[in-house]
């Protein structure tokens, strides 16, 4: 068993969050290749999406929007690795999708850290503020970037490990959920961010590689 599949086994055995009892742990071969063009990090699996399908960003409107964005950049699911800051679907007492709590994000942090260290990709894209905060939580406080929607700032010695991160870039964009995708102005802003990140029709506002 390879290192990635050992991580998948640990994730599948995780029972750290009481609210996630009985939910799928969304990490496995369906997330994408371990050598990818980019790593996309969302918030958490959706109730009608990954919780049902077992595939992140699939089977719901967020997944449909992401597929449109990938096609815009000339990418397919086979080109990217898709994961989330929290690997199980958090729900409120009415069974609706809910934001992960700070404790749930903290408990899942090591899974995210290990995933990023094992997946070989030059670019990490945070989809939404929760994912961006989760990624910044893996960096030293003085290295965490701020206010980078649609740009790629330095990500200095992320995770405190130089080797897996040399030359890797971090970008941030809105989450492609219905509250953004179904609102014309927000959708246009997301598309503009995506174009900047993947250099479609223009240069990035900032493009700085991680310093070793």
Short mmCIF file of C-alpha atoms in Angstrom, two decimals:
data_model
loop_
_atom_site.label_atom_id
_atom_site.label_comp_id
_atom_site.label_asym_id
_atom_site.label_seq_id
_atom_site.Cartn_x
_atom_site.Cartn_y
_atom_site.Cartn_z
CA UNK A 1 0.00 0.00 0.00
CA UNK A 2 1.41 3.41 -0.97
CA UNK A 3 1.64 6.41 1.32
CA UNK A 4 -1.46 8.03 -0.15
CA UNK A 5 -3.58 4.92 0.34
CA UNK A 6 -2.28 4.65 3.90
CA UNK A 7 -3.55 8.20 4.43
CA UNK A 8 -6.90 7.25 2.89
CA UNK A 9 -7.16 4.32 5.30
CA UNK A 10 -6.46 6.63 8.26
CA UNK A 11 -9.09 9.07 7.07
CA UNK A 12 -11.67 6.32 6.59
CA UNK A 13 -11.00 5.13 10.16
CA UNK A 14 -11.23 8.65 11.65
CA UNK A 15 -14.01 9.18 14.19
CA UNK A 16 -12.75 12.43 15.71
CA UNK A 17 -15.87 14.54 15.07
CA UNK A 18 -19.14 13.43 16.76
CA UNK A 19 -21.30 15.38 14.27
CA UNK A 20 -19.80 13.36 11.41
CA UNK A 21 -20.91 10.00 12.79
CA UNK A 22 -22.26 7.91 9.91
CA UNK A 23 -21.01 10.28 7.19
CA UNK A 24 -18.72 9.42 4.31
CA UNK A 25 -15.03 10.29 4.60
CA UNK A 26 -14.38 11.85 1.18
CA UNK A 27 -10.81 10.92 0.36
CA UNK A 28 -9.74 8.23 -2.08
CA UNK A 29 -8.93 7.54 -5.70
CA UNK A 30 -11.97 9.55 -6.84
CA UNK A 31 -10.39 12.78 -5.57
CA UNK A 32 -8.01 12.79 -8.50
CA UNK A 33 -4.44 11.92 -9.45
CA UNK A 34 -1.60 12.28 -6.98
CA UNK A 35 0.37 13.99 -9.77
CA UNK A 36 -1.89 16.81 -10.86
CA UNK A 37 -1.94 20.20 -12.56
CA UNK A 38 -3.54 21.77 -9.50
CA UNK A 39 -5.02 20.97 -6.09
CA UNK A 40 -8.46 22.50 -5.48
CA UNK A 41 -9.55 22.84 -1.85
CA UNK A 42 -13.18 23.53 -0.95
CA UNK A 43 -14.94 23.78 2.39
CA UNK A 44 -16.60 20.40 3.01
CA UNK A 45 -18.49 17.69 1.10
CA UNK A 46 -22.04 18.69 0.21
CA UNK A 47 -25.14 16.82 1.38
CA UNK A 48 -26.50 16.37 -2.16
CA UNK A 49 -23.03 16.10 -3.67
CA UNK A 50 -20.05 14.20 -2.30
CA UNK A 51 -21.96 12.80 0.68
CA UNK A 52 -24.17 11.03 -1.88
CA UNK A 53 -21.66 10.31 -4.66
CA UNK A 54 -18.43 9.83 -2.75
CA UNK A 55 -16.69 12.23 -5.17
CA UNK A 56 -15.84 15.81 -4.10
CA UNK A 57 -17.71 18.54 -5.98
CA UNK A 58 -19.96 16.15 -7.88
CA UNK A 59 -23.68 15.54 -8.15
CA UNK A 60 -24.77 19.01 -7.06
CA UNK A 61 -24.77 22.58 -8.35
CA UNK A 62 -21.33 23.35 -6.91
CA UNK A 63 -19.93 20.41 -8.83
CA UNK A 64 -21.61 21.51 -12.04
CA UNK A 65 -20.16 25.00 -11.62
CA UNK A 66 -16.68 23.64 -10.96
CA UNK A 67 -16.86 21.52 -14.13
CA UNK A 68 -17.69 24.65 -16.13
CA UNK A 69 -14.71 26.46 -14.60
CA UNK A 70 -12.38 23.55 -15.27
CA UNK A 71 -13.47 23.40 -18.91
CA UNK A 72 -12.88 27.15 -19.18
CA UNK A 73 -9.27 26.56 -18.11
CA UNK A 74 -8.89 23.61 -20.51
CA UNK A 75 -8.82 21.12 -17.64
CA UNK A 76 -10.73 17.98 -16.74
CA UNK A 77 -11.17 16.13 -13.46
CA UNK A 78 -8.31 13.88 -14.57
CA UNK A 79 -5.98 16.91 -14.41
CA UNK A 80 -6.75 18.10 -10.88
CA UNK A 81 -6.91 16.78 -7.34
CA UNK A 82 -10.01 17.99 -5.48
CA UNK A 83 -10.42 17.92 -1.72
CA UNK A 84 -11.88 19.91 1.17
CA UNK A 85 -10.78 21.54 4.40
CA UNK A 86 -13.10 19.09 6.19
CA UNK A 87 -13.53 15.63 4.68
CA UNK A 88 -17.04 14.84 6.00
CA UNK A 89 -20.35 16.59 5.42
CA UNK A 90 -21.33 18.83 8.37
CA UNK A 91 -25.09 19.27 8.81
CA UNK A 92 -27.25 21.32 11.14
CA UNK A 93 -30.05 19.87 13.27
CA UNK A 94 -32.45 20.15 10.29
CA UNK A 95 -30.09 18.07 8.14
CA UNK A 96 -28.97 20.98 5.98
CA UNK A 97 -25.40 21.71 4.94
CA UNK A 98 -23.59 23.66 7.65
CA UNK A 99 -20.24 25.37 8.00
CA UNK A 100 -17.63 23.22 9.73
CA UNK A 101 -16.85 24.35 13.25
CA UNK A 102 -13.43 25.58 14.30
CA UNK A 103 -12.93 22.32 16.18
CA UNK A 104 -13.84 20.24 13.11
CA UNK A 105 -11.42 22.23 10.96
CA UNK A 106 -8.71 21.77 13.56
CA UNK A 107 -9.30 18.00 13.79
CA UNK A 108 -9.11 17.64 10.00
CA UNK A 109 -6.04 19.85 9.65
CA UNK A 110 -3.55 16.99 9.76
CA UNK A 111 -5.44 15.18 7.01
CA UNK A 112 -5.21 18.29 4.83
CA UNK A 113 -1.55 18.75 5.69
CA UNK A 114 -0.73 15.15 4.76
CA UNK A 115 -2.76 15.31 1.56
CA UNK A 116 -0.98 18.43 0.36
CA UNK A 117 2.38 16.88 1.15
CA UNK A 118 1.57 13.74 -0.85
CA UNK A 119 -0.09 15.21 -3.93
CA UNK A 120 2.39 16.58 -6.45
CA UNK A 121 0.97 19.75 -8.01
CA UNK A 122 2.50 23.20 -8.60
CA UNK A 123 -0.67 25.15 -7.74
CA UNK A 124 -3.09 25.08 -4.80
CA UNK A 125 -6.41 26.91 -5.24
CA UNK A 126 -8.54 27.73 -2.19
CA UNK A 127 -12.24 27.82 -3.10
CA UNK A 128 -13.81 30.15 -0.56
CA UNK A 129 -12.72 31.83 2.65
CA UNK A 130 -13.01 28.71 4.83
CA UNK A 131 -10.64 26.76 2.60
CA UNK A 132 -8.27 29.70 2.39
CA UNK A 133 -8.22 30.06 6.19
CA UNK A 134 -7.61 26.32 6.54
CA UNK A 135 -4.63 26.53 4.20
CA UNK A 136 -3.26 29.60 5.95
CA UNK A 137 -3.53 27.73 9.26
CA UNK A 138 -0.87 25.36 7.92
CA UNK A 139 1.65 28.17 7.49
CA UNK A 140 3.71 30.09 10.05
CA UNK A 141 1.80 33.21 11.18
CA UNK A 142 4.28 35.59 9.56
CA UNK A 143 4.09 33.72 6.24
CA UNK A 144 0.31 33.40 5.83
CA UNK A 145 -0.91 35.46 2.84
CA UNK A 146 -3.93 37.72 3.02
CA UNK A 147 -6.50 39.18 0.61
CA UNK A 148 -5.48 37.19 -2.45
CA UNK A 149 -8.67 36.44 -4.35
CA UNK A 150 -7.65 36.01 -7.95
CA UNK A 151 -3.95 36.45 -7.20
CA UNK A 152 -1.04 34.24 -6.28
CA UNK A 153 1.02 35.60 -3.35
CA UNK A 154 4.05 34.04 -1.71
CA UNK A 155 3.42 30.94 0.37
CA UNK A 156 6.61 30.83 2.37
CA UNK A 157 7.82 27.53 3.79
CA UNK A 158 4.29 26.25 4.15
CA UNK A 159 3.82 23.50 6.74
CA UNK A 160 7.36 24.22 7.92
CA UNK A 161 8.63 21.79 5.27
CA UNK A 162 10.71 23.18 2.44
CA UNK A 163 11.00 20.22 0.07
CA UNK A 164 7.35 19.50 -0.93
CA UNK A 165 6.59 23.21 -1.22
CA UNK A 166 9.44 24.71 -3.21
CA UNK A 167 7.96 26.37 -6.26
CA UNK A 168 4.35 25.73 -5.25
CA UNK A 169 1.86 28.56 -5.60
CA UNK A 170 -1.29 29.40 -3.64
CA UNK A 171 -4.32 31.16 -5.11
CA UNK A 172 -7.80 31.94 -3.81
CA UNK A 173 -11.20 32.39 -5.44
CA UNK A 174 -14.84 32.40 -4.41
CA UNK A 175 -16.45 29.05 -3.70
CA UNK A 176 -18.50 28.03 -6.77
CA UNK A 177 -21.63 27.32 -4.74
CA UNK A 178 -25.15 28.46 -5.68
CA UNK A 179 -24.92 31.68 -3.64
CA UNK A 180 -22.12 32.82 -5.95
CA UNK A 181 -22.88 30.93 -9.18
CA UNK A 182 -26.55 31.91 -9.37
CA UNK A 183 -25.88 35.62 -8.73
CA UNK A 184 -24.65 37.31 -11.92
CA UNK A 185 -22.24 39.82 -10.35
CA UNK A 186 -20.66 37.29 -8.02
CA UNK A 187 -20.45 34.71 -10.79
CA UNK A 188 -18.69 37.24 -13.02
CA UNK A 189 -16.25 37.99 -10.20
CA UNK A 190 -15.53 34.28 -9.73
CA UNK A 191 -14.93 33.81 -13.45
CA UNK A 192 -12.56 36.79 -13.43
CA UNK A 193 -10.68 35.30 -10.48
CA UNK A 194 -10.46 31.96 -12.27
CA UNK A 195 -9.15 33.64 -15.41
CA UNK A 196 -6.47 35.41 -13.36
CA UNK A 197 -5.41 32.23 -11.58
CA UNK A 198 -5.12 30.21 -14.77
CA UNK A 199 -3.82 33.17 -16.79
CA UNK A 200 -6.69 33.23 -19.23
CA UNK A 201 -6.61 36.45 -21.17
CA UNK A 202 -4.26 38.35 -18.90
CA UNK A 203 -1.42 38.35 -16.43
CA UNK A 204 -1.77 37.57 -12.76
CA UNK A 205 -1.81 40.50 -10.36
CA UNK A 206 0.94 38.79 -8.38
CA UNK A 207 2.95 35.71 -9.26
CA UNK A 208 5.58 34.77 -6.73
CA UNK A 209 6.99 31.33 -6.13
CA UNK A 210 7.39 29.85 -2.67
CA UNK A 211 10.79 30.59 -1.25
CA UNK A 212 12.80 27.63 -0.01
#
